[in-house]
Tab-separated table of C-alpha atoms and ligand atoms in Angstrom:
chain	number	residue	atom	x	y	z
A	1	MET	CA	27.820	-50.383	1.388
A	2	THR	CA	28.806	-53.354	-0.732
A	3	ARG	CA	30.444	-56.716	-0.236
A	4	LYS	CA	33.756	-54.947	-0.786
A	5	ASP	CA	33.319	-53.247	2.583
A	6	PHE	CA	34.004	-56.676	4.079
A	7	PRO	CA	37.243	-58.682	3.750
A	8	PRO	CA	37.491	-60.974	0.683
A	9	ASP	CA	37.499	-64.109	2.848
A	10	PHE	CA	34.424	-63.006	4.805
A	11	ILE	CA	31.878	-65.796	5.300
A	12	TRP	CA	28.382	-65.050	3.984
A	13	GLY	CA	25.612	-67.535	4.519
A	14	THR	CA	22.221	-68.368	5.872
A	15	ALA	CA	21.186	-70.496	8.844
A	16	THR	CA	18.531	-73.098	9.598
A	17	ALA	CA	17.849	-75.815	12.174
A	18	SER	CA	16.885	-79.454	11.751
A	19	TYR	CA	13.465	-79.584	13.424
A	20	GLN	CA	12.475	-76.280	11.856
A	21	ILE	CA	13.007	-77.381	8.254
A	22	GLU	CA	13.642	-81.083	7.759
A	23	GLY	CA	10.273	-82.764	8.229
A	24	ALA	CA	10.469	-86.560	7.685
A	25	ASP	CA	10.169	-86.623	11.443
A	26	SER	CA	9.393	-90.311	11.719
A	27	GLU	CA	10.979	-91.410	8.476
A	28	ALA	CA	14.059	-93.452	7.601
A	29	GLY	CA	14.655	-94.661	11.118
A	30	LYS	CA	14.523	-91.275	12.857
A	31	GLY	CA	13.464	-91.331	16.510
A	32	PRO	CA	11.125	-88.732	18.040
A	33	SER	CA	12.546	-85.678	19.768
A	34	ILE	CA	11.189	-83.650	22.665
A	35	TRP	CA	9.801	-81.290	20.001
A	36	THR	CA	7.905	-84.136	18.338
A	37	ALA	CA	6.165	-84.789	21.636
A	38	PHE	CA	5.723	-81.115	22.567
A	39	SER	CA	4.288	-80.066	19.223
A	40	HIS	CA	1.809	-82.950	19.322
A	41	ALA	CA	0.649	-82.097	22.839
A	42	PRO	CA	-2.574	-80.080	22.722
A	43	GLY	CA	-2.360	-76.347	23.225
A	44	LYS	CA	1.410	-75.929	23.081
A	45	ILE	CA	1.925	-74.644	19.535
A	46	TYR	CA	0.026	-72.097	17.484
A	47	GLN	CA	-2.943	-73.868	15.862
A	48	GLY	CA	-1.463	-77.270	16.690
A	49	HIS	CA	1.283	-76.975	14.075
A	50	THR	CA	4.049	-79.599	14.161
A	51	GLY	CA	7.399	-80.174	12.482
A	52	ASP	CA	6.249	-83.477	10.968
A	53	LEU	CA	6.593	-82.120	7.439
A	54	ALA	CA	8.052	-78.629	8.012
A	55	CYS	CA	9.749	-77.488	4.777
A	56	ASP	CA	10.329	-81.078	3.700
A	57	HIS	CA	14.001	-80.226	3.419
A	58	TYR	CA	14.874	-83.870	4.073
A	59	HIS	CA	13.581	-84.657	0.582
A	60	ARG	CA	14.279	-81.298	-1.048
A	61	TYR	CA	17.789	-80.560	0.209
A	62	LYS	CA	19.247	-80.496	-3.321
A	63	GLU	CA	16.819	-77.792	-4.409
A	64	ASP	CA	17.634	-75.840	-1.235
A	65	VAL	CA	21.364	-76.082	-1.862
A	66	SER	CA	20.796	-74.853	-5.438
A	67	LEU	CA	18.969	-71.844	-4.031
A	68	LEU	CA	21.887	-71.188	-1.696
A	69	ALA	CA	24.310	-71.481	-4.587
A	70	SER	CA	22.272	-69.054	-6.733
A	71	LEU	CA	22.245	-66.665	-3.812
A	72	GLY	CA	26.049	-66.657	-3.886
A	73	ALA	CA	26.434	-67.845	-0.283
A	74	ASN	CA	29.820	-69.342	0.542
A	75	ALA	CA	28.619	-70.999	3.746
A	76	TYR	CA	25.548	-72.602	5.247
A	77	ARG	CA	24.825	-73.160	8.913
A	78	PHE	CA	22.521	-76.063	9.705
A	79	SER	CA	21.987	-78.370	12.643
A	80	ILE	CA	22.063	-82.107	12.939
A	81	SER	CA	19.100	-83.888	14.445
A	82	TRP	CA	20.502	-86.050	17.238
A	83	PRO	CA	17.548	-88.513	17.106
A	84	ARG	CA	17.996	-88.914	13.350
A	85	LEU	CA	21.468	-90.315	14.037
A	86	PHE	CA	20.698	-92.061	17.325
A	87	PRO	CA	16.929	-92.680	17.565
A	88	GLU	CA	17.185	-93.237	21.318
A	89	GLY	CA	19.973	-90.735	21.890
A	90	ARG	CA	22.520	-93.452	22.670
A	91	GLY	CA	23.215	-96.996	21.590
A	92	ALA	CA	22.068	-98.049	18.135
A	93	ARG	CA	23.072	-95.837	15.199
A	94	ASN	CA	20.666	-95.072	12.373
A	95	GLN	CA	22.857	-95.358	9.290
A	96	LYS	CA	20.223	-93.741	7.055
A	97	GLY	CA	20.452	-90.623	9.199
A	98	PHE	CA	24.231	-90.505	8.897
A	99	ASP	CA	23.878	-90.974	5.130
A	100	PHE	CA	21.439	-88.076	4.831
A	101	TYR	CA	23.874	-85.572	6.349
A	102	ALA	CA	26.741	-87.034	4.323
A	103	ARG	CA	24.737	-86.347	1.140
A	104	LEU	CA	23.875	-82.828	2.290
A	105	ILE	CA	27.498	-82.034	3.167
A	106	ASP	CA	28.748	-83.411	-0.150
A	107	VAL	CA	26.313	-81.415	-2.230
A	108	LEU	CA	27.152	-78.245	-0.287
A	109	ILE	CA	30.872	-78.716	-0.830
A	110	ALA	CA	30.339	-79.531	-4.501
A	111	ASN	CA	28.651	-76.129	-4.793
A	112	GLY	CA	31.480	-74.275	-3.049
A	113	ILE	CA	29.467	-73.806	0.158
A	114	GLN	CA	31.221	-74.494	3.478
A	115	PRO	CA	29.096	-76.297	6.040
A	116	PHE	CA	28.945	-74.837	9.564
A	117	ILE	CA	27.323	-77.513	11.670
A	118	THR	CA	25.462	-77.033	14.932
A	119	LEU	CA	25.313	-80.199	17.018
A	120	TYR	CA	22.312	-79.241	19.090
A	121	HIS	CA	19.505	-76.918	18.089
A	122	TRP	CA	16.901	-78.113	20.616
A	123	ASP	CA	15.664	-81.469	19.251
A	124	LEU	CA	16.772	-83.742	22.085
A	125	PRO	CA	15.978	-87.450	21.566
A	126	LEU	CA	12.711	-88.034	23.428
A	127	GLU	CA	13.988	-91.258	24.877
A	128	LEU	CA	16.697	-89.378	26.801
A	129	GLN	CA	14.061	-87.063	28.236
A	130	LYS	CA	11.961	-90.006	29.334
A	131	SER	CA	14.732	-92.166	30.723
A	132	ILE	CA	17.031	-89.677	32.464
A	133	GLY	CA	15.165	-86.341	32.366
A	134	GLY	CA	17.203	-84.965	29.452
A	135	TRP	CA	19.242	-81.884	30.348
A	136	GLU	CA	18.020	-82.095	33.948
A	137	SER	CA	20.443	-84.955	34.510
A	138	ARG	CA	24.206	-84.647	34.797
A	139	ASP	CA	24.438	-87.938	32.858
A	140	ILE	CA	23.419	-86.133	29.677
A	141	THR	CA	26.959	-84.762	29.350
A	142	ALA	CA	28.526	-88.133	28.555
A	143	TYR	CA	25.769	-88.996	26.075
A	144	PHE	CA	26.108	-85.655	24.337
A	145	GLY	CA	29.862	-86.194	24.198
A	146	ASP	CA	29.417	-89.614	22.578
A	147	TYR	CA	26.987	-88.188	20.028
A	148	ALA	CA	29.338	-85.281	19.287
A	149	GLU	CA	32.286	-87.614	18.821
A	150	ALA	CA	30.320	-89.825	16.412
A	151	VAL	CA	29.462	-86.743	14.354
A	152	PHE	CA	33.032	-85.407	14.374
A	153	SER	CA	34.421	-88.791	13.316
A	154	SER	CA	31.891	-89.123	10.499
A	155	TYR	CA	32.163	-85.674	8.935
A	156	GLY	CA	35.280	-84.058	10.393
A	157	ASP	CA	37.288	-84.859	7.274
A	158	ARG	CA	35.060	-82.515	5.251
A	159	VAL	CA	33.547	-80.094	7.753
A	160	LYS	CA	35.842	-77.566	9.356
A	161	ASN	CA	33.547	-75.351	11.422
A	162	TRP	CA	31.398	-76.531	14.301
A	163	ILE	CA	29.027	-75.115	16.863
A	164	THR	CA	28.255	-77.174	19.956
A	165	LEU	CA	24.954	-75.681	21.123
A	166	ASN	CA	22.533	-73.163	19.781
A	167	GLU	CA	21.290	-70.657	22.377
A	168	PRO	CA	21.559	-72.555	25.658
A	169	PHE	CA	19.627	-69.625	27.181
A	170	CYS	CA	16.573	-70.838	25.251
A	171	SER	CA	17.004	-74.546	25.896
A	172	SER	CA	17.255	-73.786	29.612
A	173	HIS	CA	15.075	-70.781	30.415
A	174	LEU	CA	12.514	-70.808	27.571
A	175	SER	CA	12.094	-74.537	28.151
A	176	TYR	CA	12.336	-74.789	31.937
A	177	LEU	CA	11.437	-71.360	33.298
A	178	PHE	CA	9.043	-69.705	30.863
A	179	GLY	CA	7.593	-73.067	29.723
A	180	GLU	CA	7.217	-71.972	26.088
A	181	HIS	CA	9.578	-74.532	24.618
A	182	ALA	CA	9.895	-78.297	24.984
A	183	PRO	CA	9.644	-79.871	27.479
A	184	GLY	CA	7.556	-76.947	28.749
A	185	LYS	CA	8.368	-76.699	32.456
A	186	SER	CA	8.374	-73.716	34.814
A	187	ASP	CA	10.873	-74.037	37.620
A	188	LEU	CA	13.551	-71.440	38.219
A	189	LYS	CA	15.996	-73.683	40.051
A	190	GLU	CA	15.644	-76.418	37.466
A	191	SER	CA	16.212	-73.994	34.614
A	192	PHE	CA	19.582	-72.994	36.080
A	193	ALA	CA	20.490	-76.642	36.720
A	194	VAL	CA	19.685	-77.333	33.053
A	195	ALA	CA	21.796	-74.348	31.962
A	196	HIS	CA	24.673	-75.774	34.012
A	197	ASN	CA	24.339	-79.194	32.368
A	198	LEU	CA	24.144	-77.568	28.947
A	199	LEU	CA	27.376	-75.697	29.631
A	200	ARG	CA	29.068	-78.849	30.930
A	201	SER	CA	27.936	-80.695	27.815
A	202	HIS	CA	29.231	-77.889	25.615
A	203	GLY	CA	32.623	-78.280	27.338
A	204	GLU	CA	32.539	-82.036	26.851
A	205	ALA	CA	31.837	-81.602	23.131
A	206	VAL	CA	34.763	-79.173	22.806
A	207	ARG	CA	36.983	-81.712	24.570
A	208	ARG	CA	35.866	-84.492	22.201
A	209	PHE	CA	36.418	-82.153	19.271
A	210	ARG	CA	40.032	-81.515	20.275
A	211	SER	CA	40.702	-85.245	20.609
A	212	THR	CA	38.981	-86.194	17.338
A	213	ILE	CA	39.621	-83.376	14.878
A	214	LYS	CA	43.002	-82.013	13.978
A	215	ASP	CA	42.068	-79.040	11.851
A	216	GLY	CA	38.944	-77.036	12.346
A	217	THR	CA	37.286	-74.636	14.736
A	218	VAL	CA	34.575	-74.995	17.327
A	219	GLY	CA	32.400	-72.411	19.042
A	220	LEU	CA	29.178	-71.741	20.914
A	221	SER	CA	26.204	-69.748	19.563
A	222	ASN	CA	24.364	-67.554	22.039
A	223	VAL	CA	21.213	-65.534	21.711
A	224	SER	CA	22.550	-62.052	22.372
A	225	GLN	CA	20.590	-58.956	23.262
A	226	TRP	CA	21.877	-55.449	23.529
A	227	VAL	CA	20.844	-54.428	27.046
A	228	GLU	CA	20.137	-50.788	27.888
A	229	PRO	CA	19.183	-49.149	31.166
A	230	ALA	CA	15.800	-47.366	31.141
A	231	SER	CA	17.466	-44.158	32.426
A	232	ASP	CA	20.804	-42.758	33.582
A	233	SER	CA	20.015	-43.473	37.215
A	234	PRO	CA	22.486	-45.703	39.102
A	235	GLU	CA	19.571	-48.028	39.972
A	236	ASP	CA	18.710	-48.608	36.311
A	237	GLY	CA	22.435	-49.008	35.561
A	238	GLU	CA	22.553	-51.795	38.161
A	239	ALA	CA	19.381	-53.307	36.642
A	240	ALA	CA	21.025	-53.381	33.202
A	241	LYS	CA	24.113	-55.035	34.668
A	242	LEU	CA	21.996	-57.784	36.255
A	243	LEU	CA	19.954	-58.353	33.115
A	244	ASN	CA	23.139	-58.538	31.038
A	245	GLN	CA	24.539	-61.132	33.410
A	246	PHE	CA	21.364	-63.223	33.231
A	247	PHE	CA	20.860	-62.982	29.502
A	248	ASN	CA	24.310	-62.682	27.952
A	249	ASP	CA	27.198	-63.106	30.366
A	250	TRP	CA	25.935	-66.345	31.904
A	251	PHE	CA	26.676	-68.135	28.613
A	252	TYR	CA	29.710	-66.159	27.441
A	253	VAL	CA	31.634	-65.240	30.582
A	254	THR	CA	31.218	-68.581	32.357
A	255	PRO	CA	32.883	-70.640	29.598
A	256	LEU	CA	35.556	-67.967	29.369
A	257	LYS	CA	36.398	-67.503	33.044
A	258	GLY	CA	35.014	-70.615	34.717
A	259	GLU	CA	32.921	-68.529	37.085
A	260	TYR	CA	29.271	-67.532	36.986
A	261	PRO	CA	28.684	-63.761	36.864
A	262	VAL	CA	28.958	-62.598	40.465
A	263	ASP	CA	26.047	-60.212	41.056
A	264	PHE	CA	23.396	-62.375	39.462
A	265	SER	CA	24.803	-65.469	41.187
A	266	GLN	CA	24.437	-63.734	44.546
A	267	ARG	CA	20.774	-63.035	43.805
A	268	LEU	CA	20.216	-66.658	42.825
A	269	ASP	CA	22.044	-67.878	45.899
A	270	LYS	CA	19.750	-65.897	48.180
A	271	ILE	CA	16.717	-67.749	46.852
A	272	GLY	CA	18.463	-71.123	46.721
A	273	ALA	CA	18.428	-71.358	42.918
A	274	MET	CA	22.158	-71.532	42.139
A	275	PRO	CA	23.057	-74.755	40.340
A	276	GLU	CA	25.141	-77.278	42.200
A	277	ILE	CA	28.722	-76.993	40.950
A	278	GLN	CA	30.826	-80.098	41.413
A	279	PRO	CA	34.646	-80.158	41.407
A	280	GLU	CA	35.973	-80.058	37.839
A	281	ASP	CA	32.703	-78.752	36.375
A	282	MET	CA	34.225	-75.369	35.675
A	283	GLU	CA	37.354	-76.865	34.176
A	284	LEU	CA	35.119	-78.701	31.723
A	285	ILE	CA	32.936	-75.675	30.984
A	286	MET	CA	36.079	-73.617	30.347
A	287	GLU	CA	37.416	-75.791	27.505
A	288	PRO	CA	38.485	-72.937	25.212
A	289	VAL	CA	36.377	-72.198	22.153
A	290	ASP	CA	37.807	-70.847	18.907
A	291	PHE	CA	34.990	-68.373	18.305
A	292	TRP	CA	31.695	-67.076	19.615
A	293	GLY	CA	28.541	-67.272	17.526
A	294	VAL	CA	26.395	-64.203	18.107
A	295	ASN	CA	22.667	-64.539	17.377
A	296	TYR	CA	21.432	-60.962	17.403
A	297	TYR	CA	17.869	-59.789	16.841
A	298	SER	CA	17.021	-56.908	19.139
A	299	ARG	CA	17.595	-54.959	22.342
A	300	ILE	CA	16.022	-55.117	25.807
A	301	ILE	CA	15.632	-52.348	28.336
A	302	ALA	CA	16.121	-52.864	32.062
A	303	LYS	CA	14.482	-50.842	34.811
A	304	ALA	CA	15.152	-51.182	38.524
A	305	ASP	CA	12.283	-52.734	40.456
A	306	PRO	CA	13.065	-53.516	44.097
A	307	LYS	CA	9.857	-55.555	44.354
A	308	SER	CA	10.806	-58.046	41.651
A	309	GLU	CA	12.730	-61.210	42.476
A	310	PHE	CA	15.921	-60.094	40.744
A	311	GLY	CA	15.647	-56.369	41.356
A	312	TYR	CA	14.707	-55.356	37.816
A	313	ASN	CA	12.101	-55.646	35.126
A	314	THR	CA	12.188	-55.197	31.383
A	315	VAL	CA	10.241	-52.305	29.923
A	316	PRO	CA	9.117	-51.761	26.322
A	317	GLY	CA	11.022	-49.358	24.074
A	318	ASP	CA	9.468	-47.223	21.360
A	319	LEU	CA	11.258	-48.394	18.199
A	320	GLU	CA	9.580	-49.994	15.205
A	321	ARG	CA	8.954	-53.714	15.753
A	322	THR	CA	9.076	-56.905	13.720
A	323	ALA	CA	6.202	-59.378	13.436
A	324	MET	CA	7.648	-61.075	16.545
A	325	GLY	CA	7.180	-57.787	18.414
A	326	TRP	CA	10.952	-57.317	18.695
A	327	GLU	CA	12.337	-53.809	18.353
A	328	ILE	CA	14.449	-53.144	15.270
A	329	TYR	CA	17.779	-51.771	16.499
A	330	PRO	CA	20.739	-52.240	14.129
A	331	LYS	CA	22.976	-50.024	16.273
A	332	GLY	CA	22.554	-52.642	19.017
A	333	LEU	CA	24.336	-55.153	16.795
A	334	GLN	CA	27.356	-52.895	16.466
A	335	LEU	CA	27.353	-52.164	20.193
A	336	PHE	CA	26.906	-55.802	21.110
A	337	LEU	CA	29.724	-56.955	18.820
A	338	GLU	CA	32.037	-54.336	20.284
A	339	ARG	CA	31.142	-55.306	23.845
A	340	ALA	CA	31.391	-59.035	23.069
A	341	TYR	CA	34.815	-58.644	21.507
A	342	ARG	CA	36.083	-56.529	24.402
A	343	GLU	CA	34.555	-58.475	27.270
A	344	TYR	CA	34.445	-62.023	26.022
A	345	GLY	CA	38.145	-62.590	25.441
A	346	GLU	CA	38.799	-60.885	22.070
A	347	LYS	CA	37.877	-64.056	20.227
A	348	PRO	CA	36.824	-64.160	16.572
A	349	LEU	CA	33.090	-63.636	16.225
A	350	TYR	CA	30.528	-64.859	13.720
A	351	ILE	CA	27.006	-63.550	13.502
A	352	THR	CA	25.429	-66.987	13.440
A	353	GLU	CA	21.877	-65.600	13.227
A	354	ASN	CA	20.293	-62.294	12.321
A	355	GLY	CA	17.067	-61.569	10.520
A	356	MET	CA	13.454	-60.654	11.059
A	357	ALA	CA	9.903	-61.970	10.884
A	358	GLU	CA	7.616	-59.977	8.640
A	359	ASP	CA	3.962	-60.486	7.657
A	360	ASP	CA	4.921	-61.557	4.152
A	361	GLU	CA	2.305	-61.971	1.492
A	362	LEU	CA	2.542	-63.771	-1.784
A	363	GLU	CA	1.406	-61.392	-4.546
A	364	GLU	CA	1.330	-62.804	-8.059
A	365	GLY	CA	4.320	-65.006	-7.445
A	366	SER	CA	6.422	-62.394	-5.617
A	367	VAL	CA	7.010	-61.369	-2.031
A	368	HIS	CA	7.906	-57.704	-1.557
A	369	ASP	CA	9.494	-57.860	1.886
A	370	LYS	CA	10.831	-54.362	1.964
A	371	LYS	CA	11.211	-54.147	5.725
A	372	ARG	CA	13.399	-57.250	5.798
A	373	THR	CA	15.600	-55.892	3.024
A	374	ILE	CA	16.117	-52.654	4.922
A	375	TYR	CA	16.640	-54.570	8.152
A	376	LEU	CA	19.409	-56.617	6.565
A	377	ARG	CA	21.049	-53.651	4.897
A	378	ASP	CA	21.145	-51.723	8.176
A	379	HIS	CA	22.445	-54.688	10.150
A	380	PHE	CA	25.169	-55.398	7.566
A	381	ASP	CA	26.138	-51.758	7.902
A	382	ALA	CA	26.243	-52.060	11.710
A	383	ALA	CA	28.463	-55.150	11.419
A	384	SER	CA	30.849	-53.338	9.122
A	385	LYS	CA	31.055	-50.418	11.576
A	386	ALA	CA	31.975	-52.834	14.375
A	387	MET	CA	34.722	-54.243	12.154
A	388	ASN	CA	36.016	-50.750	11.520
A	389	ASN	CA	36.247	-50.470	15.300
A	390	SER	CA	38.591	-53.489	15.391
A	391	VAL	CA	36.108	-56.286	16.058
A	392	ASP	CA	37.356	-59.539	14.529
A	393	LEU	CA	34.111	-60.502	12.791
A	394	LYS	CA	34.572	-63.400	10.423
A	395	GLY	CA	31.144	-64.132	9.021
A	396	TYR	CA	27.442	-63.433	8.864
A	397	PHE	CA	24.589	-65.938	8.638
A	398	VAL	CA	21.130	-64.592	7.890
A	399	TRP	CA	18.289	-66.268	9.750
A	400	SER	CA	16.800	-67.898	7.813
A	401	LEU	CA	17.214	-69.468	4.407
A	402	MET	CA	13.468	-70.076	4.214
A	403	ASP	CA	10.302	-69.656	6.267
A	404	ASN	CA	10.066	-72.518	8.716
A	405	PHE	CA	8.623	-73.877	11.947
A	406	GLU	CA	9.055	-71.023	14.392
A	407	TRP	CA	8.715	-73.142	17.544
A	408	ALA	CA	5.694	-72.178	19.689
A	409	HIS	CA	4.539	-69.856	16.877
A	410	GLY	CA	4.329	-72.736	14.415
A	411	TYR	CA	4.340	-71.525	10.807
A	412	SER	CA	2.719	-68.184	11.641
A	413	LYS	CA	6.026	-66.288	11.722
A	414	ARG	CA	8.074	-65.999	8.573
A	415	PHE	CA	11.825	-65.306	8.849
A	416	GLY	CA	12.931	-66.614	5.452
A	417	LEU	CA	14.724	-65.057	2.508
A	418	ILE	CA	12.652	-67.635	0.654
A	419	TYR	CA	8.894	-67.912	1.055
A	420	THR	CA	7.711	-71.409	1.876
A	421	ASP	CA	4.289	-71.905	0.323
A	422	TYR	CA	2.777	-74.279	2.863
A	423	GLU	CA	-0.476	-74.376	0.903
A	424	ASN	CA	1.229	-75.605	-2.241
A	425	ASN	CA	3.443	-78.516	-1.412
A	426	GLN	CA	6.059	-76.335	0.364
A	427	ARG	CA	6.952	-74.589	-2.905
A	428	ARG	CA	9.974	-72.255	-2.515
A	429	ILE	CA	9.604	-68.665	-3.723
A	430	PRO	CA	12.591	-66.351	-3.280
A	431	LYS	CA	11.499	-63.041	-1.749
A	432	ASP	CA	12.756	-59.589	-2.733
A	433	SER	CA	15.213	-59.777	0.195
A	434	TYR	CA	16.751	-62.904	-1.354
A	435	TYR	CA	17.376	-61.020	-4.627
A	436	TRP	CA	18.704	-58.021	-2.721
A	437	PHE	CA	21.137	-60.244	-0.798
A	438	ARG	CA	22.137	-62.005	-4.032
A	439	ASP	CA	22.882	-58.663	-5.696
A	440	PHE	CA	24.798	-57.515	-2.628
A	441	LEU	CA	26.958	-60.627	-2.832
A	442	ARG	CA	27.500	-60.263	-6.571
A	443	ARG	CA	28.381	-56.615	-6.583
B	501	IFM	O1	13.937	-69.507	14.863
B	501	IFM	C1	14.771	-69.145	15.911
B	501	IFM	C2	15.995	-70.027	15.964
B	501	IFM	O2	15.657	-71.375	16.056
B	501	IFM	C3	16.840	-69.679	17.159
B	501	IFM	N1	17.124	-68.267	17.194
B	501	IFM	C4	16.043	-67.339	17.014
B	501	IFM	C5	15.241	-67.708	15.769
B	501	IFM	C6	14.067	-66.737	15.593
B	501	IFM	O3	13.220	-66.765	16.700
C-alpha cells in the first residue's frame, strides 16, 4: 500500500488540540478554562500534571509547522482555545489571542498546509462554567454561536474547513457521567442534558457558519467505536444495538434526522433521564453538515445484562492492546466507515483522529515505535478498503502530531509521531513512525 492507493487530492495530516499542546495557559491575556481549574484540583490528573506548559506550542508553533512540512502533510487539524480569544467566554476580545491563531494559520498556508479548525476541543472558558454552569445551561448556545461567528469572520477568508465540536460524547458523558474529565461530575440526567446543549450549540455554529462564510465546509467530529455483540444471540444483538445508539448514533443520527435514537431514548425515558427538548431544538440540531469527522481508535463489545440499567454491559475482547488498554482492531475502522457512510446520510467522511499510545522510550536520540508504525499501516489499509467499497473518505488525520497532555492521564500516555522530551525543555524528536509516515507520503 502506498499513497497512490488514495486519490491525488486526498487530505493527509495530523491532529492536535489547544489545551493538550499550547501551554502559555495564563499568558498574553488568555483566560482560564475548565481544564485549567480541573488539572489544578488535587487528585484529578495523573501525578498532578497540568496543561500550563504542555508542549509549549504557543511559542514553538513555527518549529511544529516545519516538522509538519517535512513530514509532507498537506493539512493540519488543530483547535482554537475559546478563552484565549474571549478570556471570559463572552464580551471583551483578547486581540493577542486572535493574532496568535492568525500567525499560525499564515505559516501553515505559507507551507502548503491547509488548516482544519476545530472550534471546541473541551477547554470551555472557566467564567462560563462559574456564571451559567457551562454546557448545563441552554444559554451556552448563544455564547458559543457568538464565539464561532467571531472566529469565522476573522479567519474564514483563509480557512476553508471547520469542525464545530470534538467528541461531544466525551464533553458530556466523560465529563458529567463518568466524572473523569472537567468539570468532573457524575449525574446521568445532567450528562444527557449537556449532550443536548452541545448538539444545539453545534447546530447554532453551523447556522452562523452558513451566514458568515460563503465557501467552505463544516462538520462534526465524533469519537466512534466499532460495536460488536458478544455472541450471535438475539439478546447480545439487542445489546449491541443499544450500545451503538448510546455511543455512536446519539451524535450522528440525531443531527441527521432530528430525532434521538428510539430504543435508547425509551430506556432513558423510563428512568426520567431524557433531556428536555423544546420546540425548534431539533430544527437547530439538524442544520446540515457537509461532512462527518470520524475519530476511530478501537472496538467495544456488548453483552446483554438484564440487571444493568440499560440492559447491557461491555465485556473485554482478547486482541492486543495499546498503552491506553484499547484493543487494536483495524478492521473495525473499515467496518465503521462503511456503516457510517451507509447509515449517516452518505456524507463525505474524514478520519479526524486515529492513532495509538505506546510506551515509547528515547534510546540514543531515537524512538523505535514499531507498534505505532504497524498500527498506522494497518489502519491506512483498512481506510483504503472502505474506499474501495464506495465510502467517500476525503482525508486522514493521525492523532497526534506530538506527545501531549492526555487529559486525566497527564503526560503519561504518548500518542505522538514526534516524541516530546518533557525533561529537556519540550525538545521534539521525530519517532520512527514519523519517518515511516513521511516515506509513505513521499513514495
Ligand atoms: O487525546 C484525545 C483527544 O483529545 C480526543 N480523542 C481521543 C484522543 C486520545 O485519547
